[in-house]
Coordinates of C-alpha atoms in Angstrom, one line a residue:
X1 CA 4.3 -22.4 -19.3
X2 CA 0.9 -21.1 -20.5
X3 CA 0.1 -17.5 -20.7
X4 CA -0.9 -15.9 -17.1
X5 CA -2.2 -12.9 -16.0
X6 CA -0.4 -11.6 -12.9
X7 CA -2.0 -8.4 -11.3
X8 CA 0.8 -6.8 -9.1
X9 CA 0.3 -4.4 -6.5
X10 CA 2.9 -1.2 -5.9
X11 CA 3.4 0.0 -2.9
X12 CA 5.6 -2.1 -0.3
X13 CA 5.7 -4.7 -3.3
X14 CA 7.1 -2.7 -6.6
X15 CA 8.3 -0.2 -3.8
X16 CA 9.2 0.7 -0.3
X17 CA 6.2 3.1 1.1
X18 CA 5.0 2.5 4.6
X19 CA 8.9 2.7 5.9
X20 CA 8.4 6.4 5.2
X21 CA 5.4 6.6 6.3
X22 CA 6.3 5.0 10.1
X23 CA 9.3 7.1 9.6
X24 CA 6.9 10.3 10.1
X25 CA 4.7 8.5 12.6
X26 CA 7.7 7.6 15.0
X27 CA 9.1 11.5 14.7
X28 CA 5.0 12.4 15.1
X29 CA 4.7 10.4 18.3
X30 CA 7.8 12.1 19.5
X31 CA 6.2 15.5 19.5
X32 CA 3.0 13.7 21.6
X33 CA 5.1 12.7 24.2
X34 CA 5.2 16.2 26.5
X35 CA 1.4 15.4 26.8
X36 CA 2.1 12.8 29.2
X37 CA 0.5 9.7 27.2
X38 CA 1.8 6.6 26.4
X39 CA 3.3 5.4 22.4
X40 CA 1.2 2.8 21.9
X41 CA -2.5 4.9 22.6
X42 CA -1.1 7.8 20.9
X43 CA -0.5 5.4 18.1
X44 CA -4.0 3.4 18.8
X45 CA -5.8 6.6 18.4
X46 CA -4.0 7.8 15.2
X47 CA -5.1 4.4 13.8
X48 CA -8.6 5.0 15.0
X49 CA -8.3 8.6 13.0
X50 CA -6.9 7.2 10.0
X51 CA -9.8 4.5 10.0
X52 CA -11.9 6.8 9.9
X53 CA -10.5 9.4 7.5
X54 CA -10.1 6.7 4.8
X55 CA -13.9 6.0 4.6
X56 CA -14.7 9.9 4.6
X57 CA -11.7 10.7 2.2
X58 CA -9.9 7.8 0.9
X59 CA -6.5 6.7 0.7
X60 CA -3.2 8.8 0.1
X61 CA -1.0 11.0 1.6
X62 CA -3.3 13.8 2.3
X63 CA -5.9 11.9 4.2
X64 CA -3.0 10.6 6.2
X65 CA -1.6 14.1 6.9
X66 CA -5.1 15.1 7.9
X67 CA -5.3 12.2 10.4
X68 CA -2.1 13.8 11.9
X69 CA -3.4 17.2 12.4
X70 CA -6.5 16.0 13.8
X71 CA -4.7 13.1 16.6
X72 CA -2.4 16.4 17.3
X73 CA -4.9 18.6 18.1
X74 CA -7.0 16.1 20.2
X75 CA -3.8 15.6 22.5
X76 CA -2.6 19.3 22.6
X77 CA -6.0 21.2 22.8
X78 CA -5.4 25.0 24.3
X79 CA -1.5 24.3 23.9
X80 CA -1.7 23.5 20.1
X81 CA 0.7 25.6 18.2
X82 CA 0.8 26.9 14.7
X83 CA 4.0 26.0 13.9
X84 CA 3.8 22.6 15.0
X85 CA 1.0 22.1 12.4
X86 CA 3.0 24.0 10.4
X87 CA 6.0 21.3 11.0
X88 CA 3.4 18.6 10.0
X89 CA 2.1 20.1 6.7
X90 CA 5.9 20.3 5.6
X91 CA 6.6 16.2 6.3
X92 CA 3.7 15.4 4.5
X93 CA 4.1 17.5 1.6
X94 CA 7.7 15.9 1.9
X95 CA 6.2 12.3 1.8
X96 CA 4.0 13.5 -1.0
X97 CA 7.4 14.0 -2.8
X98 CA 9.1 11.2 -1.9
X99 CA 10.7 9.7 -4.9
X100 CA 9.9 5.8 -5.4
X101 CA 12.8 3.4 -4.1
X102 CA 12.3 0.4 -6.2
X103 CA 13.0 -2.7 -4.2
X104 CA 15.6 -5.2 -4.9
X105 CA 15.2 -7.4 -7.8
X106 CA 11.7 -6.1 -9.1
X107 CA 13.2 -4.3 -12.5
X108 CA 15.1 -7.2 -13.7
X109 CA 12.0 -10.0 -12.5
X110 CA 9.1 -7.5 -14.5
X111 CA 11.8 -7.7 -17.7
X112 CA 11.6 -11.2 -17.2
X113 CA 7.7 -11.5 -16.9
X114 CA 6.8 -8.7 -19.3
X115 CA 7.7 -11.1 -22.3
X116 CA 6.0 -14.3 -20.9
X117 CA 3.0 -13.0 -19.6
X118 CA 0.2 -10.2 -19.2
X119 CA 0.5 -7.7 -16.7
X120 CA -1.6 -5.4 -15.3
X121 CA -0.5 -2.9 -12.0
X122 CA -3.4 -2.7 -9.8
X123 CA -3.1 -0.5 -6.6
X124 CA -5.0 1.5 -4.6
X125 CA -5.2 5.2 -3.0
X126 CA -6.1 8.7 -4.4
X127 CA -6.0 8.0 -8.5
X128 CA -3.4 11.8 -9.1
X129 CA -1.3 10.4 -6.3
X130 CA -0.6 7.0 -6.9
X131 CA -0.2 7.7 -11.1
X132 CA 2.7 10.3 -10.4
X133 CA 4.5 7.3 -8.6
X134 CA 3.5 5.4 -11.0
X135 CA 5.2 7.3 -13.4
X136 CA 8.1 8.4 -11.5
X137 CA 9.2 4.6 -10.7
X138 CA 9.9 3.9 -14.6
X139 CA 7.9 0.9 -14.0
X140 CA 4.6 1.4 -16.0
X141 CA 6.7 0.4 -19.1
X142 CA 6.6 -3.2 -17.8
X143 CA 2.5 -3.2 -17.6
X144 CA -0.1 -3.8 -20.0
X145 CA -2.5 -1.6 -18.2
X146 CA -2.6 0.3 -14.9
X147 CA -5.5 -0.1 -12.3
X148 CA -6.0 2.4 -9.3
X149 CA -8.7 2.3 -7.5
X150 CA -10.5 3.6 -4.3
X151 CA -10.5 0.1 -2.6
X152 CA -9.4 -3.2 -3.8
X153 CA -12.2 -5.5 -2.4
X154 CA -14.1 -9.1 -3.2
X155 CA -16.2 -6.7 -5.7
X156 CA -13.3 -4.7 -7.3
X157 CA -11.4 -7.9 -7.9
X158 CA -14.2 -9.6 -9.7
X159 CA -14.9 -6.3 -11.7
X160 CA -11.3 -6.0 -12.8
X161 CA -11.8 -9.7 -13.9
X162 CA -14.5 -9.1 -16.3
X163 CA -13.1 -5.9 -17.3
X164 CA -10.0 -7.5 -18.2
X165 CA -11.5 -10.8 -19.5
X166 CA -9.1 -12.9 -16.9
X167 CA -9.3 -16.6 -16.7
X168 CA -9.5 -17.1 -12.8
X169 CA -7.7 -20.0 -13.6
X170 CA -4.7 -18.6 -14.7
X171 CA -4.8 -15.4 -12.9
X172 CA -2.7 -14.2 -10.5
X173 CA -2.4 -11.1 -7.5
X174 CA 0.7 -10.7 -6.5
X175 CA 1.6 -8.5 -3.1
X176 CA 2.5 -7.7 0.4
X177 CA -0.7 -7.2 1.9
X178 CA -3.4 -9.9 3.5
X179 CA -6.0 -7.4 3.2
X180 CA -6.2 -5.7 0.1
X181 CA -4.3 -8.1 -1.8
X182 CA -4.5 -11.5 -1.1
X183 CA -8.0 -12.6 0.9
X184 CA -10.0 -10.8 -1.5
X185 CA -8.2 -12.4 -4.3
X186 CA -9.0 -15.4 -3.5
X187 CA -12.2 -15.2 -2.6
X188 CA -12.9 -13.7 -5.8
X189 CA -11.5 -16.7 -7.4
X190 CA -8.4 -16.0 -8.3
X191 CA -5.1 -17.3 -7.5
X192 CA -2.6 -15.0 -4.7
X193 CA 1.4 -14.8 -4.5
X194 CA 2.0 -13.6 -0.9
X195 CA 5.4 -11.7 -0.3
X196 CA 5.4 -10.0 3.0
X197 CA 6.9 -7.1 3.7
X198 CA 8.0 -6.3 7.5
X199 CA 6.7 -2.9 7.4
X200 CA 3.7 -4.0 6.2
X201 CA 1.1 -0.7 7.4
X202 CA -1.1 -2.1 10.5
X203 CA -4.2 -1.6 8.7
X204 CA -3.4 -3.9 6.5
X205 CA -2.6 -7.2 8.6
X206 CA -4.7 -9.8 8.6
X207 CA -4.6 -13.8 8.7
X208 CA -4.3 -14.9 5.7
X209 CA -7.4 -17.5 4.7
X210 CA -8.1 -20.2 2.0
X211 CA -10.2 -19.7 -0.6
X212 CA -11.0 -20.6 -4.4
X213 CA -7.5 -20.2 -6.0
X214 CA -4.1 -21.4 -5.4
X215 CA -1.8 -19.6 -2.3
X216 CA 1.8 -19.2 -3.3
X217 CA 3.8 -17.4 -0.5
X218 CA 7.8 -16.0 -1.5
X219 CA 10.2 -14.4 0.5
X220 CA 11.4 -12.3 -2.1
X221 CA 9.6 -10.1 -5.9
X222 CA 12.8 -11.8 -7.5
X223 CA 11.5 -15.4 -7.1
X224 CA 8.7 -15.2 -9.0
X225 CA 10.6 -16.0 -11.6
X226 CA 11.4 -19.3 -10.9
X227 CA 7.3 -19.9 -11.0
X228 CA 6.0 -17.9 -13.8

């Protein structure tokens, strides 16, 4: 088949990363509970926080351990205590660390692209953070350039595109999230390869809509090669 350009996001499609991040969130809720509220608004409000922390300071793992401290202290108020923060601090700094599981079948379907077509990473979050995973995946061999950026919008797809002189036509996004990856995509023109992921972070759900390009949706990073 012709030459295409497929632009693959990372996290929760190269990689697992929101499972550890609801890993934190679950054992965080668990230290709200002795304040008497429910899960679900203790979760709501961290939402809110993290909504709001993202457009003052981004994407990443700091931003998201800020968001902690600040939902902890709203709940605890006089009865905050050092070492709970303290506690916190630690898991992020532990997420922060968290070596890159590679899912199933990616290594061996990038092999298979890498010699057929062009491709490019393109992800988003704080630029130090998401290169040192990057790196410490082994997967940046695979790509013929590497993308982060603070947001991946209608305006950041169609700047990539001219950046990287891609034929709309024959130009791919491939990844997990309705958001970031596939709406804007499309209505940037390009074509989209859905492949959800069930812990999908909630902030990035969203209906997936129509638009310019074609819609391919895969259960699985492996069966892309039986398309491309």
């Amino acid at each position: 088949m012709p030459r295409e350009t497929l632009l693959i996001d990372a996290d929760d499609t190269l990689w697992e990363n929101n499972v550890f991040f609801e890993q934190t969130i679950e054992e965080f809720l668990t230290l709200l509970e002795p304040f008497g509220y429910p899960r679900e608004y203790a979760r709501h409000i961290l939402n809110e926080t993290e909504r709001r922390n993202i457009r003052q300071h981004g994407y990443g793992v700091r931003s998201f351990g800020r968001s902690l401290e600040e939902t902890y202290m709203k709940f605890a108020g006089h009865q905050a205590e050092r070492a709970t923060m303290e506690a916190i601090r630690f898991r992020v700094e532990e997420l922060e660390l968290q070596p890159p599981r590679v899912l199933e079948g990616v290594l061996e379907t990038l092999d298979y692209l890498s010699g057929r077509h062009r491709l490019i990473l393109f992800t988003k979050g704080e630029p130090a953070e998401q290169a040192a995973k990057v790196e410490r995946s082994g997967l940046h061999i695979h790509f013929d350039a590497i993308e982060i950026v603070a947001e991946k919008d209608v305006a950041t797809y169609r700047a990539l595109v001219n950046r990287h002189h891609v034929v709309k036509s024959r130009g791919w996004m491939v990844g997990n999230s309705p958001r970031s990856d596939i709406n804007p995509a499309l209505e940037a023109g390009l074509n989209a390869v859905f492949i959800p992921h069930p812990a999908t972070w909630e902030l990035e759900h969203e209906e997936v809509r129509s638009g310019a390009g074609r819609l391919l949706i895969l259960e699985k990073f492996l069966d892309l090669r039986q398309h491309f």
